Short mmCIF file of C-alpha atoms in Angstrom, two decimals:
data_model
loop_
_atom_site.label_atom_id
_atom_site.label_comp_id
_atom_site.label_asym_id
_atom_site.label_seq_id
_atom_site.Cartn_x
_atom_site.Cartn_y
_atom_site.Cartn_z
CA UNK Z 1 87.96 56.75 126.43
CA UNK Z 2 87.57 54.15 123.66
CA UNK Z 3 88.65 56.65 121.01
CA UNK Z 4 91.70 57.67 122.99
CA UNK Z 5 92.71 54.07 123.64
CA UNK Z 6 92.45 52.94 120.01
CA UNK Z 7 94.01 56.15 118.68
CA UNK Z 8 91.07 56.71 116.37
CA UNK Z 9 89.55 60.08 115.66
CA UNK Z 10 86.81 61.40 113.50
CA UNK Z 11 87.71 62.40 109.97
CA UNK Z 12 87.79 66.17 109.38
CA UNK Z 13 84.91 67.64 107.28
CA UNK Z 14 87.48 68.46 104.60
CA UNK Z 15 88.67 64.86 104.35
CA UNK Z 16 85.05 63.74 104.15
CA UNK Z 17 84.66 65.88 101.07
CA UNK Z 18 87.92 64.65 99.60
CA UNK Z 19 86.70 61.09 100.14
CA UNK Z 20 83.74 61.61 97.80
CA UNK Z 21 84.05 60.32 94.26
CA UNK Z 22 82.96 63.68 92.82
CA UNK Z 23 83.43 66.93 94.68
CA UNK Z 24 83.98 70.55 93.67
CA UNK Z 25 86.37 73.27 94.74
CA UNK Z 26 83.30 75.30 95.89
CA UNK Z 27 82.37 72.47 98.33
CA UNK Z 28 85.80 72.77 99.91
CA UNK Z 29 85.71 76.56 100.04
CA UNK Z 30 82.31 76.36 101.78
CA UNK Z 31 83.75 74.16 104.50
CA UNK Z 32 84.61 76.22 107.57
CA UNK Z 33 87.71 74.25 108.45
CA UNK Z 34 89.49 74.57 105.03
CA UNK Z 35 91.97 77.26 106.19
CA UNK Z 36 92.73 75.35 109.37
CA UNK Z 37 93.44 72.25 107.21
CA UNK Z 38 95.66 74.28 104.82
CA UNK Z 39 97.69 75.54 107.76
CA UNK Z 40 97.98 71.95 109.05
CA UNK Z 41 99.39 71.03 105.63
CA UNK Z 42 96.69 68.41 104.85
CA UNK Z 43 98.50 66.53 102.05
CA UNK Z 44 95.39 65.49 100.11
CA UNK Z 45 93.92 68.95 100.26
CA UNK Z 46 97.14 70.68 99.18
CA UNK Z 47 97.66 68.21 96.36
CA UNK Z 48 94.23 69.11 95.07
CA UNK Z 49 94.57 72.86 95.47
CA UNK Z 50 98.04 72.93 93.83
CA UNK Z 51 96.61 71.90 90.50
CA UNK Z 52 96.55 74.64 87.91
CA UNK Z 53 92.83 74.44 87.33
CA UNK Z 54 92.15 75.00 91.04
CA UNK Z 55 94.69 77.84 91.31
CA UNK Z 56 93.07 79.48 88.31
CA UNK Z 57 89.63 79.30 89.84
CA UNK Z 58 90.94 80.67 93.15
CA UNK Z 59 92.42 83.64 91.27
CA UNK Z 60 89.21 84.24 89.45
CA UNK Z 61 87.38 84.62 92.80
CA UNK Z 62 89.90 87.30 93.66
CA UNK Z 63 90.20 89.27 90.41
CA UNK Z 64 86.82 88.92 88.73
CA UNK Z 65 83.70 90.97 89.82
CA UNK Z 66 80.42 89.28 89.79
CA UNK Z 67 76.92 90.67 89.26
CA UNK Z 68 75.34 92.36 92.23
CA UNK Z 69 72.63 89.70 92.43
CA UNK Z 70 75.15 86.87 92.86
CA UNK Z 71 74.94 84.58 95.89
CA UNK Z 72 76.72 85.99 98.96
CA UNK Z 73 79.11 82.97 98.98
CA UNK Z 74 80.30 83.84 95.51
CA UNK Z 75 80.53 87.53 96.17
CA UNK Z 76 82.11 87.48 99.65
CA UNK Z 77 82.94 84.12 101.17
CA UNK Z 78 84.79 82.46 98.27
CA UNK Z 79 87.00 85.46 97.45
CA UNK Z 80 87.91 85.80 101.06
CA UNK Z 81 88.74 82.10 101.41
CA UNK Z 82 90.67 82.08 98.18
CA UNK Z 83 92.82 84.94 99.39
CA UNK Z 84 93.42 83.18 102.72
CA UNK Z 85 94.55 80.02 100.91
CA UNK Z 86 97.22 81.97 99.01
CA UNK Z 87 98.34 83.83 102.10
CA UNK Z 88 98.82 80.58 104.00
CA UNK Z 89 102.08 80.72 102.04
CA UNK Z 90 102.09 77.06 100.99
CA UNK Z 91 105.12 76.79 98.78
CA UNK Z 92 103.76 74.29 96.23
CA UNK Z 93 100.63 76.40 95.61
CA UNK Z 94 102.58 79.62 95.27
CA UNK Z 95 104.97 77.86 92.82
CA UNK Z 96 102.06 76.80 90.64
CA UNK Z 97 101.16 80.42 90.37
CA UNK Z 98 104.43 82.09 89.82
CA UNK Z 99 105.77 79.53 87.40
CA UNK Z 100 102.86 79.83 85.05
CA UNK Z 101 102.61 82.80 82.75
CA UNK Z 102 98.88 82.42 82.15
CA UNK Z 103 98.09 82.36 85.85
CA UNK Z 104 100.31 85.43 86.53
CA UNK Z 105 98.54 87.26 83.63
CA UNK Z 106 95.23 86.40 85.25
CA UNK Z 107 96.34 87.76 88.61
CA UNK Z 108 97.55 91.08 87.21
CA UNK Z 109 94.56 91.41 84.91
CA UNK Z 110 92.91 92.99 87.89
CA UNK Z 111 94.89 96.27 87.45
CA UNK Z 112 94.12 96.69 83.75
CA UNK Z 113 92.16 99.72 82.71
CA UNK Z 114 88.44 99.21 82.32
CA UNK Z 115 88.11 96.84 85.30
CA UNK Z 116 85.73 97.74 88.19
CA UNK Z 117 88.62 97.73 90.81
CA UNK Z 118 86.39 97.23 93.77
CA UNK Z 119 88.01 98.08 97.11
CA UNK Z 120 87.19 94.62 98.49
CA UNK Z 121 88.84 92.69 95.66
CA UNK Z 122 91.71 95.19 95.48
CA UNK Z 123 92.49 94.25 99.08
CA UNK Z 124 92.57 90.54 98.23
CA UNK Z 125 94.65 91.15 95.09
CA UNK Z 126 97.13 93.19 97.08
CA UNK Z 127 97.51 90.56 99.81
CA UNK Z 128 98.34 87.89 97.27
CA UNK Z 129 100.87 90.08 95.45
CA UNK Z 130 102.61 91.09 98.65
CA UNK Z 131 102.66 87.47 99.68
CA UNK Z 132 104.48 86.63 96.38
CA UNK Z 133 106.84 89.61 96.95
CA UNK Z 134 107.83 88.07 100.28
CA UNK Z 135 107.92 84.34 99.41
CA UNK Z 136 108.54 84.24 95.70
CA UNK Z 137 110.51 87.51 95.24
CA UNK Z 138 112.63 86.65 92.22
CA UNK Z 139 109.95 85.13 89.94
CA UNK Z 140 107.45 87.86 90.93
CA UNK Z 141 109.88 90.64 90.20
CA UNK Z 142 111.07 89.00 87.00
CA UNK Z 143 107.46 88.92 85.81
CA UNK Z 144 106.88 92.56 86.65
CA UNK Z 145 110.16 93.49 84.90
CA UNK Z 146 108.94 91.65 81.78
CA UNK Z 147 105.59 93.37 81.94
CA UNK Z 148 106.41 97.08 82.69
CA UNK Z 149 102.78 98.12 81.97
CA UNK Z 150 101.92 96.67 85.39
CA UNK Z 151 103.78 99.53 87.10
CA UNK Z 152 101.82 102.02 84.99
CA UNK Z 153 98.55 100.39 85.94
CA UNK Z 154 99.45 100.33 89.60
CA UNK Z 155 100.25 104.10 89.53
CA UNK Z 156 96.84 104.69 87.87
CA UNK Z 157 95.21 102.96 90.82
CA UNK Z 158 97.28 104.67 93.50
CA UNK Z 159 94.10 106.15 94.95
CA UNK Z 160 93.20 102.68 96.29
CA UNK Z 161 95.06 102.29 99.59
CA UNK Z 162 95.80 98.55 99.19
CA UNK Z 163 97.13 98.99 95.67
CA UNK Z 164 99.26 101.93 96.87
CA UNK Z 165 100.84 99.55 99.41
CA UNK Z 166 101.89 97.20 96.63
CA UNK Z 167 103.40 100.08 94.72
CA UNK Z 168 105.32 101.32 97.78
CA UNK Z 169 106.73 97.89 98.36
CA UNK Z 170 107.49 97.47 94.65
CA UNK Z 171 109.59 100.61 94.36
CA UNK Z 172 111.69 99.54 97.30
CA UNK Z 173 110.43 101.20 100.44
CA UNK Z 174 110.73 97.81 102.04
CA UNK Z 175 114.37 97.16 101.14
CA UNK Z 176 114.53 93.79 102.93
CA UNK Z 177 112.54 92.24 100.09
CA UNK Z 178 115.23 92.97 97.53
CA UNK Z 179 118.35 91.97 99.44
CA UNK Z 180 119.02 89.17 96.96
CA UNK Z 181 117.68 90.89 93.85
CA UNK Z 182 120.36 93.31 92.68
CA UNK Z 183 119.18 93.16 89.05
CA UNK Z 184 115.67 94.04 90.11
CA UNK Z 185 116.83 97.01 92.08
CA UNK Z 186 118.75 98.26 89.03
CA UNK Z 187 115.65 97.86 86.88
CA UNK Z 188 113.45 99.72 89.38
CA UNK Z 189 115.98 102.57 89.51
CA UNK Z 190 115.84 102.87 85.75
CA UNK Z 191 112.04 103.14 85.60
CA UNK Z 192 110.24 106.44 85.71
CA UNK Z 193 107.88 105.20 88.42
CA UNK Z 194 108.54 108.12 90.80
CA UNK Z 195 107.92 110.60 87.97
CA UNK Z 196 104.73 108.78 87.06
CA UNK Z 197 103.49 109.03 90.64
CA UNK Z 198 104.26 112.78 90.75
CA UNK Z 199 102.48 113.25 87.41
CA UNK Z 200 99.49 111.28 88.72
CA UNK Z 201 99.17 113.47 91.81
CA UNK Z 202 99.78 116.64 89.76
CA UNK Z 203 97.05 115.76 87.29
CA UNK Z 204 94.68 114.90 90.20
CA UNK Z 205 95.32 118.23 91.83
CA UNK Z 206 94.84 120.06 88.51
CA UNK Z 207 91.55 118.32 87.85
CA UNK Z 208 90.24 119.42 91.28
CA UNK Z 209 91.38 123.06 90.84
#
């Protein structure tokens, strides 16, 4: 009754961490209420997460494989939470990502040849890219247009279901995404992506014959 009458309430565990003089991103990611606080648009939390250094580290959890003997938090929990933070669709965090060439390069480094491309991280990568397609369509598509090798790399990974979903959306199966991107549609029409996909499947069939 006292708390209701005075209007006071206990601070959230996330705010308790933010109140500390020194805290780390990992401490926040390890807090069970962080996604709830993101969705509630906790201003202090979002102002911390929007910083380039934090966005970069969140991306690294999603695109970089770790040794098998790494802690479970690093291997599973932190990549999952990092993906969830991006897919909360907080505009200021997404803007930090799409407006920075280095961060976009880091995100799409996942599809480069020679990477492990684990199914788990591929799923997180795909969720983040699709989120950008929906919420930051123009800057995302402009980036892909300026880096055409991305399409080639996506085709190479078409055997991974989540990556295939990105490719399907990219080439326009979901036309609602491109309603305001006429230039992007024209560029996509001029690419050989459909031929690349056919060649990929043809070579796959030939290798199995």
